[in-house]
Short mmCIF file of C-alpha atoms and ligand atoms in Angstrom, two decimals:
data_model
loop_
_atom_site.label_atom_id
_atom_site.label_comp_id
_atom_site.label_asym_id
_atom_site.label_seq_id
_atom_site.Cartn_x
_atom_site.Cartn_y
_atom_site.Cartn_z
CA MET A 14 -62.31 -4.77 -40.37
CA LEU A 15 -59.63 -2.15 -39.81
CA LEU A 16 -56.47 -2.30 -41.88
CA HIS A 17 -53.71 0.10 -40.85
CA VAL A 18 -51.12 1.03 -43.45
CA GLY A 19 -47.71 2.61 -42.75
CA ILE A 20 -45.22 3.95 -45.32
CA ASP A 21 -41.74 5.42 -44.92
CA ASP A 22 -38.39 6.12 -46.57
CA THR A 23 -39.56 6.76 -50.11
CA ASP A 24 -37.61 9.91 -50.88
CA SER A 25 -34.05 11.01 -51.56
CA GLU A 26 -32.31 14.36 -51.56
CA LYS A 27 -33.12 14.57 -55.27
CA GLY A 28 -36.85 14.29 -54.91
CA MET A 29 -40.09 12.66 -53.77
CA CYS A 30 -41.68 12.87 -50.35
CA THR A 31 -43.52 10.26 -48.30
CA THR A 32 -46.42 12.71 -47.85
CA TYR A 33 -46.91 12.58 -51.63
CA VAL A 34 -46.74 8.79 -51.85
CA GLY A 35 -49.39 8.73 -49.11
CA ALA A 36 -51.59 11.27 -50.91
CA VAL A 37 -51.46 9.44 -54.27
CA THR A 38 -52.11 6.07 -52.67
CA ILE A 39 -55.04 7.35 -50.63
CA ASP A 40 -56.60 8.98 -53.72
CA ARG A 41 -56.21 5.72 -55.66
CA LEU A 42 -57.89 3.80 -52.85
CA LYS A 43 -60.75 6.32 -52.73
CA LYS A 44 -61.28 5.88 -56.47
CA GLN A 45 -61.78 2.19 -55.77
CA GLY A 46 -64.40 3.05 -53.18
CA ILE A 47 -62.11 2.41 -50.21
CA GLU A 48 -62.54 5.12 -47.62
CA LEU A 49 -60.34 6.05 -44.69
CA ILE A 50 -61.25 6.04 -41.03
CA ASP A 51 -60.10 9.38 -39.57
CA CYS A 52 -57.42 11.61 -40.95
CA PRO A 53 -54.19 10.11 -42.31
CA LYS A 54 -51.25 10.63 -39.92
CA LEU A 55 -47.95 12.35 -40.57
CA ILE A 56 -45.58 11.33 -37.80
CA ARG A 57 -42.30 13.12 -37.27
CA LEU A 58 -39.68 10.74 -35.90
CA ASN A 59 -36.40 11.38 -34.09
CA PRO A 60 -35.25 14.72 -35.54
CA LEU A 61 -31.58 13.92 -34.88
CA TRP A 62 -31.52 10.55 -36.64
CA LYS A 63 -28.54 10.29 -39.00
CA HIS A 64 -30.32 8.38 -41.78
CA LYS A 65 -33.12 10.91 -42.25
CA THR A 66 -33.34 12.63 -45.62
CA ARG A 67 -34.98 15.81 -44.37
CA GLY A 68 -37.67 16.09 -41.73
CA ASN A 69 -37.79 12.39 -40.73
CA CYS A 70 -41.46 11.80 -41.34
CA ALA A 71 -43.50 8.70 -41.94
CA ILE A 72 -47.18 8.42 -42.78
CA SER A 73 -49.99 6.04 -41.97
CA PHE A 74 -53.71 5.69 -42.51
CA THR A 75 -56.51 3.31 -41.61
CA THR A 76 -59.11 1.81 -43.90
CA ASP A 77 -62.28 -0.04 -43.00
CA VAL A 78 -62.43 -2.92 -45.45
CA SER A 79 -64.18 -6.18 -46.05
CA LYS A 80 -62.11 -9.36 -46.10
CA ASN A 81 -62.02 -9.51 -49.88
CA GLN A 82 -60.85 -5.89 -50.20
CA ILE A 83 -57.70 -6.43 -48.14
CA GLN A 84 -55.58 -7.75 -50.99
CA LYS A 85 -56.75 -4.89 -53.22
CA VAL A 86 -55.61 -2.29 -50.64
CA LYS A 87 -52.23 -3.98 -50.21
CA LYS A 88 -51.72 -4.17 -53.97
CA ILE A 89 -52.53 -0.48 -54.51
CA VAL A 90 -50.22 0.60 -51.70
CA LEU A 91 -47.29 -1.60 -52.70
CA GLU A 92 -47.59 -0.70 -56.37
CA GLY A 93 -47.75 2.99 -55.43
CA VAL A 94 -44.53 2.77 -53.42
CA GLU A 95 -42.81 0.75 -56.14
CA GLU A 96 -43.80 3.32 -58.74
CA LEU A 97 -43.12 6.53 -56.82
CA ALA A 98 -40.27 5.85 -54.38
CA GLU A 99 -36.75 6.85 -55.38
CA LEU A 100 -35.70 3.22 -55.64
CA ASN A 101 -32.77 4.08 -57.90
CA VAL A 102 -31.09 5.87 -54.96
CA LYS A 103 -29.18 3.44 -52.73
CA SER A 104 -29.99 5.20 -49.47
CA THR A 105 -33.75 5.11 -50.17
CA THR A 106 -34.96 1.87 -48.64
CA PRO A 107 -38.73 2.03 -48.29
CA GLY A 108 -40.78 0.05 -45.87
CA VAL A 109 -44.50 -0.65 -45.97
CA THR A 110 -46.36 -2.22 -43.07
CA PHE A 111 -49.92 -3.51 -42.70
CA TYR A 112 -51.61 -4.20 -39.41
CA GLN A 113 -55.08 -5.68 -39.16
CA GLY A 114 -56.95 -5.09 -35.94
CA GLU A 115 -59.46 -2.94 -34.09
CA ARG A 116 -56.94 -1.81 -31.47
CA ILE A 117 -53.31 -0.79 -31.74
CA PRO A 118 -51.22 -3.06 -29.47
CA GLU A 119 -49.51 -1.36 -26.52
CA LYS A 120 -46.14 -2.70 -27.72
CA LEU A 121 -46.55 -0.86 -31.00
CA ARG A 122 -47.43 2.40 -29.22
CA LEU A 123 -44.31 2.11 -27.06
CA PHE A 124 -42.22 1.36 -30.15
CA SER A 125 -43.59 4.48 -31.80
CA LYS A 126 -42.60 6.64 -28.82
CA LYS A 127 -39.12 5.11 -28.95
CA VAL A 128 -38.72 5.93 -32.64
CA VAL A 129 -39.63 9.56 -31.91
CA GLN A 130 -37.34 9.90 -28.88
CA ASP A 131 -34.60 7.35 -29.40
CA VAL A 132 -33.01 5.04 -31.95
CA VAL A 133 -34.12 1.53 -32.91
CA THR A 134 -32.76 -1.15 -35.25
CA ILE A 135 -34.38 -2.82 -38.25
CA GLU A 136 -34.14 -6.10 -36.31
CA GLU A 137 -36.15 -4.62 -33.45
CA ALA A 138 -38.83 -3.55 -35.91
CA GLU A 139 -38.92 -7.02 -37.50
CA LYS A 140 -39.16 -8.73 -34.11
CA LEU A 141 -42.02 -6.47 -33.08
CA ALA A 142 -43.87 -7.02 -36.36
CA ASP A 143 -43.54 -10.74 -35.80
CA GLU A 144 -44.84 -10.51 -32.22
CA ILE A 145 -47.90 -8.43 -33.05
CA GLY A 146 -48.62 -10.05 -36.41
CA ALA A 147 -47.92 -7.01 -38.60
CA GLU A 148 -46.99 -7.61 -42.23
CA ILE A 149 -43.82 -5.92 -43.41
CA HIS A 150 -42.56 -5.23 -46.92
CA LYS A 151 -38.96 -4.16 -47.35
CA PHE A 152 -37.47 -2.53 -50.42
CA GLY A 153 -33.67 -2.86 -50.34
CA ILE A 154 -32.68 -3.17 -46.68
CA GLY A 155 -36.13 -1.79 -45.89
CA ARG A 156 -35.15 0.61 -43.11
CA GLY A 157 -38.49 2.28 -43.80
CA ILE A 158 -40.34 -0.43 -41.85
CA ILE A 159 -39.18 1.35 -38.67
CA GLY A 160 -41.00 4.57 -39.49
CA ALA A 161 -43.89 2.73 -41.14
CA LEU A 162 -44.60 0.75 -37.95
CA ALA A 163 -44.06 3.84 -35.77
CA ALA A 164 -46.60 5.80 -37.83
CA ILE A 165 -49.24 3.10 -37.38
CA GLY A 166 -48.49 2.87 -33.65
CA HIS A 167 -48.70 6.58 -32.89
CA PRO A 168 -51.99 7.33 -31.13
CA LEU A 169 -51.88 11.15 -31.55
CA GLU A 170 -53.97 11.38 -28.42
CA ASP A 171 -52.18 13.74 -26.00
CA ASP A 172 -51.39 16.60 -28.31
CA TRP A 173 -51.58 16.99 -32.07
CA THR A 174 -51.84 19.53 -34.86
CA PHE A 175 -52.74 19.47 -38.55
CA GLU A 176 -50.90 20.17 -41.79
CA LEU A 177 -52.65 20.78 -45.07
CA ILE A 178 -50.27 19.93 -47.88
CA ALA A 179 -50.67 20.97 -51.52
CA HIS A 180 -48.62 18.95 -54.02
CA ARG A 181 -47.35 20.27 -57.34
CA VAL A 182 -47.92 18.85 -60.78
CA LYS A 183 -44.97 16.73 -61.91
CA GLU A 184 -43.82 19.15 -64.63
CA ASN A 185 -43.02 21.71 -61.95
CA TRP A 186 -41.03 19.51 -59.59
CA GLY A 187 -37.59 21.02 -59.05
CA THR A 188 -38.53 24.48 -60.36
CA PRO A 189 -38.94 27.58 -58.12
CA ARG A 190 -42.25 27.48 -56.27
CA ARG A 191 -44.81 30.11 -57.23
CA VAL A 192 -46.88 31.18 -54.24
CA ASP A 193 -47.93 34.79 -53.69
CA GLU A 194 -45.93 35.80 -50.60
CA GLU A 195 -48.27 38.68 -49.78
CA SER A 196 -51.18 36.25 -49.57
CA VAL A 197 -49.22 34.13 -47.08
CA ARG A 198 -48.63 37.22 -44.93
CA GLU A 199 -52.34 38.03 -45.10
CA MET A 200 -53.19 34.45 -44.19
CA ASP A 201 -50.86 34.62 -41.19
CA GLU A 202 -52.28 37.94 -40.06
CA LYS A 203 -55.84 36.63 -40.25
CA THR A 204 -55.38 33.14 -38.83
CA TYR A 205 -52.38 33.18 -36.42
CA PRO A 206 -52.13 31.69 -33.78
CA GLN A 207 -54.73 29.14 -34.92
CA THR A 208 -52.24 28.55 -37.71
CA PHE A 209 -48.59 28.73 -36.71
CA ASP A 210 -45.02 28.50 -37.96
CA ASN A 211 -46.11 29.46 -41.46
CA LEU A 212 -44.20 32.73 -41.40
CA ASP A 213 -41.06 33.92 -39.63
CA PRO A 214 -42.11 37.38 -38.45
CA GLU A 215 -38.58 38.55 -37.52
CA ALA A 216 -36.96 37.50 -40.79
CA GLY A 217 -40.12 38.32 -42.78
CA GLU A 218 -39.78 34.96 -44.55
CA ILE A 219 -42.67 32.76 -45.55
CA HIS A 220 -42.28 29.29 -44.19
CA ILE A 221 -44.89 27.20 -46.00
CA THR A 222 -42.84 26.38 -49.10
CA PRO A 223 -39.93 23.93 -48.77
CA HIS A 224 -36.56 24.60 -50.41
CA THR A 225 -36.07 21.08 -51.73
CA PRO A 226 -36.96 19.52 -55.10
CA CYS A 227 -39.78 17.48 -53.49
CA PRO A 228 -43.40 17.52 -54.80
CA ILE A 229 -44.73 19.76 -52.01
CA LEU A 230 -45.86 23.22 -53.10
CA TYR A 231 -46.78 24.31 -49.60
CA GLY A 232 -47.83 23.00 -46.21
CA ILE A 233 -50.00 25.04 -43.85
CA ARG A 234 -49.71 24.18 -40.14
CA GLY A 235 -52.58 24.78 -37.77
CA GLU A 236 -54.57 23.66 -34.76
CA THR A 237 -57.67 22.23 -36.44
CA PRO A 238 -58.80 21.15 -39.92
CA GLU A 239 -61.08 24.22 -40.07
CA ASP A 240 -58.16 26.52 -39.32
CA VAL A 241 -55.92 25.20 -42.08
CA PHE A 242 -58.73 25.07 -44.66
CA GLU A 243 -59.66 28.66 -43.83
CA ALA A 244 -56.01 29.64 -44.22
CA GLN A 245 -55.78 27.84 -47.55
CA GLN A 246 -58.60 30.01 -48.91
CA ILE A 247 -56.37 33.05 -48.41
CA VAL A 248 -53.13 31.63 -49.86
CA LYS A 249 -52.80 32.25 -53.58
CA ALA A 250 -50.92 29.57 -55.50
CA GLU A 251 -49.60 30.85 -58.81
CA GLU A 252 -49.11 27.40 -60.29
CA PRO A 253 -51.40 24.38 -60.61
CA ILE A 254 -51.99 22.12 -57.62
CA GLU A 255 -52.18 18.43 -58.40
CA ARG A 256 -53.78 17.38 -55.11
CA THR A 257 -54.09 18.37 -51.46
CA ILE A 258 -54.10 16.23 -48.37
CA LEU A 259 -54.82 16.95 -44.72
CA TYR A 260 -52.62 15.15 -42.23
CA LYS A 261 -53.07 14.92 -38.47
CA THR A 262 -49.61 15.14 -37.00
CA ASN A 263 -47.35 15.28 -33.94
CA GLN A 264 -45.65 18.39 -35.36
CA GLY A 265 -45.39 21.27 -32.91
CA THR A 266 -45.85 19.10 -29.83
CA ASP A 267 -42.33 18.74 -28.35
CA GLU A 268 -42.85 14.99 -28.27
CA HIS A 269 -39.17 14.40 -28.97
CA LEU A 270 -38.07 16.05 -25.69
CA LYS A 271 -37.61 14.10 -22.47
CA PRO A 272 -36.65 15.48 -19.04
CA ALA A 273 -33.22 14.09 -18.13
CA LYS A 274 -30.09 14.53 -16.04
CA ILE A 275 -26.83 15.34 -17.80
CA ARG A 276 -25.39 11.89 -16.99
CA GLU A 277 -28.25 10.19 -18.89
CA ALA A 278 -27.95 12.40 -21.97
CA LYS A 279 -26.71 10.67 -25.12
CA PRO A 280 -26.24 11.56 -28.78
CA TYR A 281 -29.53 11.37 -30.75
CA HIS A 282 -31.54 12.23 -27.64
CA SER A 283 -33.54 15.43 -27.28
CA ILE A 284 -33.74 16.42 -23.66
CA ILE A 285 -34.84 18.99 -21.08
CA ILE A 286 -32.19 19.57 -18.44
CA LYS A 287 -32.31 21.84 -15.41
CA GLY A 288 -28.94 23.18 -14.41
CA LYS A 289 -26.78 26.09 -13.36
CA VAL A 290 -24.70 28.15 -15.74
CA ILE A 291 -21.05 27.55 -14.84
CA LYS A 292 -19.31 29.14 -17.83
CA GLU A 293 -20.59 32.33 -19.33
CA PRO A 294 -21.68 32.51 -22.98
CA GLU A 295 -18.95 33.00 -25.53
CA THR A 296 -19.45 33.84 -29.20
CA ILE A 297 -17.22 31.69 -31.39
CA THR A 298 -16.30 31.83 -35.09
CA GLY A 299 -19.41 31.67 -37.23
CA GLY A 300 -21.49 33.58 -34.67
CA HIS A 301 -22.42 30.54 -32.58
CA VAL A 302 -22.88 31.13 -28.86
CA ILE A 303 -21.67 28.47 -26.42
CA PHE A 304 -21.94 28.24 -22.63
CA THR A 305 -21.70 25.45 -20.06
CA ILE A 306 -24.22 24.19 -17.53
CA GLN A 307 -23.92 21.77 -14.66
CA ASP A 308 -26.37 19.66 -12.71
CA GLU A 309 -25.71 17.23 -9.86
CA THR A 310 -24.61 14.57 -12.40
CA GLY A 311 -22.26 16.39 -14.75
CA LYS A 312 -21.52 19.20 -17.17
CA ALA A 313 -22.71 19.90 -20.71
CA ASP A 314 -22.05 22.57 -23.30
CA CYS A 315 -25.09 24.33 -24.76
CA ALA A 316 -25.04 25.91 -28.19
CA ALA A 317 -27.22 28.54 -29.83
CA TYR A 318 -26.04 28.29 -33.42
CA GLU A 319 -25.93 31.18 -35.86
CA PRO A 320 -29.26 30.34 -37.58
CA THR A 321 -31.03 30.89 -34.27
CA ARG A 322 -30.36 34.61 -34.84
CA GLN A 323 -32.03 36.85 -32.22
CA PHE A 324 -32.39 33.94 -29.78
CA ARG A 325 -28.62 34.30 -29.29
CA ASP A 326 -29.16 37.79 -27.85
CA ILE A 327 -31.08 36.23 -24.96
CA VAL A 328 -28.51 33.47 -24.50
CA LYS A 329 -25.61 35.96 -24.45
CA GLN A 330 -27.12 37.64 -21.38
CA LEU A 331 -26.84 34.57 -19.18
CA GLU A 332 -24.50 34.86 -16.22
CA VAL A 333 -22.67 32.26 -14.19
CA GLU A 334 -24.98 30.98 -11.39
CA ASP A 335 -28.21 31.55 -13.34
CA ILE A 336 -30.59 28.61 -12.95
CA ILE A 337 -32.08 27.53 -16.26
CA LYS A 338 -33.70 24.69 -18.15
CA VAL A 339 -32.35 23.90 -21.58
CA TYR A 340 -34.42 22.13 -24.24
CA GLY A 341 -32.59 20.63 -27.20
CA GLY A 342 -30.95 17.79 -29.07
CA ILE A 343 -27.58 16.22 -28.46
CA LYS A 344 -25.25 16.05 -31.38
CA GLU A 345 -23.02 13.12 -32.00
CA LYS A 346 -19.64 14.25 -30.73
CA PRO A 347 -16.74 11.96 -29.83
CA GLU A 348 -15.33 14.07 -27.03
CA LEU A 349 -16.94 15.29 -23.80
CA PRO A 350 -18.66 17.42 -22.70
CA LEU A 351 -21.76 16.80 -24.75
CA THR A 352 -23.25 19.69 -26.69
CA ILE A 353 -26.94 20.46 -26.46
CA ASN A 354 -28.24 22.19 -29.56
CA LEU A 355 -30.72 24.64 -28.02
CA GLU A 356 -34.34 24.78 -29.15
CA LYS A 357 -35.72 26.53 -26.07
CA LEU A 358 -34.30 28.16 -22.98
CA GLU A 359 -36.25 28.54 -19.76
CA ILE A 360 -34.84 31.03 -17.31
CA ILE A 361 -35.83 29.94 -13.84
CA GLU A 362 -33.79 32.10 -11.52
CA LEU A 363 -31.47 34.93 -12.42
CA THR A 364 -28.47 35.34 -10.20
CA SER A 365 -28.15 38.65 -8.41
CA THR A 366 -25.60 40.93 -10.00
CA LYS A 367 -24.89 42.71 -6.70
CA LYS A 368 -21.29 43.77 -6.52
CA LYS A 369 -19.27 45.45 -3.77
CA ILE A 370 -17.37 48.50 -4.88
CA ASN A 371 -15.05 50.86 -3.02
CA PRO A 372 -16.84 53.79 -1.34
CA THR A 373 -16.20 57.39 -2.38
CA CYS A 374 -14.33 59.80 -0.15
CA LYS A 375 -16.79 62.16 1.56
CA LYS A 376 -14.32 65.05 1.28
CA CYS A 377 -12.96 64.92 -2.29
CA GLY A 378 -15.65 62.68 -3.84
CA LYS A 379 -13.08 60.36 -5.45
CA ARG A 380 -13.30 56.59 -5.19
CA MET A 381 -11.22 55.33 -2.26
CA LYS A 382 -8.51 52.68 -2.47
CA SER A 383 -8.42 49.41 -0.56
CA ALA A 384 -6.30 49.61 2.54
CA GLY A 385 -5.46 45.91 2.21
CA LYS A 386 -7.41 42.69 2.58
CA ASN A 387 -10.21 43.22 5.13
CA LYS A 388 -8.61 46.50 6.23
CA GLY A 389 -11.20 48.86 4.83
CA TYR A 390 -10.60 51.81 2.51
CA VAL A 391 -8.34 54.84 2.40
CA CYS A 392 -8.27 58.13 0.52
CA LYS A 393 -4.56 58.86 0.30
CA LYS A 394 -5.11 62.49 -0.65
CA CYS A 395 -7.49 63.41 2.21
CA LYS A 396 -5.98 60.87 4.63
CA ILE A 397 -9.47 59.54 5.43
CA THR A 398 -10.09 55.87 6.19
CA LEU A 399 -13.34 53.93 6.23
CA PRO A 400 -14.09 50.41 7.54
CA GLU A 401 -14.78 47.40 5.31
CA GLU A 402 -18.58 47.76 5.85
CA ALA A 403 -18.51 51.13 4.11
CA ALA A 404 -18.28 49.38 0.72
CA GLU A 405 -21.07 50.37 -1.69
CA ILE A 406 -23.32 47.69 -3.08
CA ILE A 407 -24.41 48.17 -6.66
CA GLU A 408 -26.76 46.02 -8.67
CA THR A 409 -26.81 46.01 -12.45
CA PRO A 410 -30.39 45.28 -13.50
CA ARG A 411 -30.73 42.14 -15.68
CA LYS A 412 -32.43 42.75 -18.99
CA ILE A 413 -33.63 39.18 -19.43
CA LYS A 414 -36.55 37.90 -17.41
CA PRO A 415 -37.50 34.47 -16.07
CA GLY A 416 -39.61 32.53 -18.56
CA LEU A 417 -39.39 30.55 -21.77
CA HIS A 418 -37.57 31.70 -24.88
CA GLU A 419 -37.50 29.91 -28.23
CA VAL A 420 -35.49 29.88 -31.44
CA PRO A 421 -37.17 31.69 -34.36
CA THR A 422 -39.50 29.85 -36.75
CA ARG A 423 -36.84 29.47 -39.44
CA ALA A 424 -34.59 27.53 -37.04
CA ARG A 425 -37.36 25.44 -35.50
CA ARG A 426 -37.67 21.68 -35.84
CA HIS A 427 -40.98 20.30 -37.12
CA LEU A 428 -41.53 18.68 -33.73
CA ALA A 429 -40.72 21.76 -31.64
CA LYS A 430 -43.72 23.22 -29.86
CA PRO A 431 -43.90 26.93 -30.61
CA LEU A 432 -44.29 29.09 -27.50
CA ILE A 433 -47.59 30.37 -28.80
CA ARG A 434 -48.91 26.78 -28.52
CA VAL A 435 -47.43 26.43 -25.03
CA LYS A 436 -49.20 29.64 -23.97
CA SER A 437 -52.52 28.67 -25.58
CA ALA A 438 -52.42 25.34 -23.74
CA GLU A 439 -51.75 27.17 -20.44
CA ARG A 440 -54.74 29.44 -21.07
CA LYS A 441 -57.01 26.42 -21.37
CA TYR A 442 -56.31 25.34 -17.76
P1 LIG B 28 -39.20 12.62 -45.67
O1 LIG B 28 -39.47 13.45 -44.46
O2 LIG B 28 -39.22 13.43 -46.87
O3 LIG B 28 -40.09 11.40 -45.77
P2 LIG B 28 -37.19 11.66 -44.13
O4 LIG B 28 -36.40 12.80 -43.61
O5 LIG B 28 -38.38 11.17 -43.42
O6 LIG B 28 -37.70 12.01 -45.51
P3 LIG B 28 -36.36 9.00 -44.61
O7 LIG B 28 -35.98 8.97 -46.03
O8 LIG B 28 -37.70 8.50 -44.26
O9 LIG B 28 -36.15 10.48 -44.15
O10 LIG B 28 -35.26 8.26 -43.78
C1 LIG B 28 -35.31 7.99 -42.40
C2 LIG B 28 -35.12 6.50 -42.17
O11 LIG B 28 -34.73 6.24 -40.85
C3 LIG B 28 -36.39 5.71 -42.39
O12 LIG B 28 -36.02 4.48 -42.98
C4 LIG B 28 -36.94 5.44 -41.00
O13 LIG B 28 -37.65 4.24 -40.92
C5 LIG B 28 -35.66 5.41 -40.19
N1 LIG B 28 -35.81 5.96 -38.86
C6 LIG B 28 -36.51 7.05 -38.52
N2 LIG B 28 -36.38 7.32 -37.21
C7 LIG B 28 -35.59 6.35 -36.70
C8 LIG B 28 -35.12 6.05 -35.40
N3 LIG B 28 -35.44 6.81 -34.37
N4 LIG B 28 -34.33 4.97 -35.24
C9 LIG B 28 -34.02 4.21 -36.29
N5 LIG B 28 -34.44 4.42 -37.55
C10 LIG B 28 -35.22 5.49 -37.76
#
């Protein structure tokens, strides 16, 4: 029979990572002869959620076990979490969930979607577990049961990617990571776009090594297991690797984003809104660029923050009346209007920049003056007048073009779908 296991909320800012707890547990199960069905899942949850430690991820996996193996699996998992989770940190409140069954209930799938796109309570998770007969284990207040259930419930069936994670040996946790940067560049050159978001080409930064004290040495993101394994062959680690694990994931899929109207937008939601620019971009202290859009239901500020670097150069060229779609998350902010933290910008229609200017005098070649409202133009020196229709029309060409623009890799959320993936998907149809 199938036993699904979900784990979340095992880490703190000081260390650990749920991907590691998953990897250790799975290896321990394998040593006991318990194999997994399919790839373990790494599910990124609501990227704006205030209680996340870092990337808001939870993991799950499925085993095919006989009745008398069930208790053994549960024991190994629970002991693993107890041993590895940062239980001494108050804000770390792990949750472990078990669900036995051949099919994932629809209610659990819907819950999973909600945890990625919205906010749920621990009580909601408990009620659901009760309804579907899932077993929950809470450590402390056990907020982790939310992510643990969501990870089991996620079908990863519309779009998905893979991440191959290498974990460090314990002695090296918290020390600078030693990975040959040149080899990462070579890997990117040889395998992009089948692997993606592993390097920020503009900043020249490698993006596979985290900057936190967690056990991850590197994570390589790609389209298929073959792609990430091929890439791993090229990356040279200059320190020992304790173990590696391949996760199937919703990273790079834009699953967090939902089309919405401004009136429906709320803090903690990530949305796609079509609107018209009504206040031109302004650069404020810190280098952040802010402008305002409007749709038929309201107004919202949009922000391209400093870390989005060159993306701001596109944003700065927007003009009032441009029709755009903004993709991004809404920050918690007490006052209105809401601010959308931009992840992508789609330019749909650029307003014309045609302007009327005074004609030049045919005799002296100087620009004529207005003779008064709707009274045409006059050159005082040559005493020549021209009617209103003689105005010249000039058009300043727009440098930006309709289409999608994205923030650079370094500023991208784990869930954000890189444009290269959007384009590859379009090519398939
Ligand atoms: P890591 O990625 O290293 O595992 P993290 O960033 O995932 O760390 P957690 O320590 O897991 O952060 O904390 C997030 C907590 O919030 C978890 O307990 C999870 O169950 C819960 N949670 C996640 N998303 C939501 C949501 N949308 N609504 C309510 N609770 C959530």
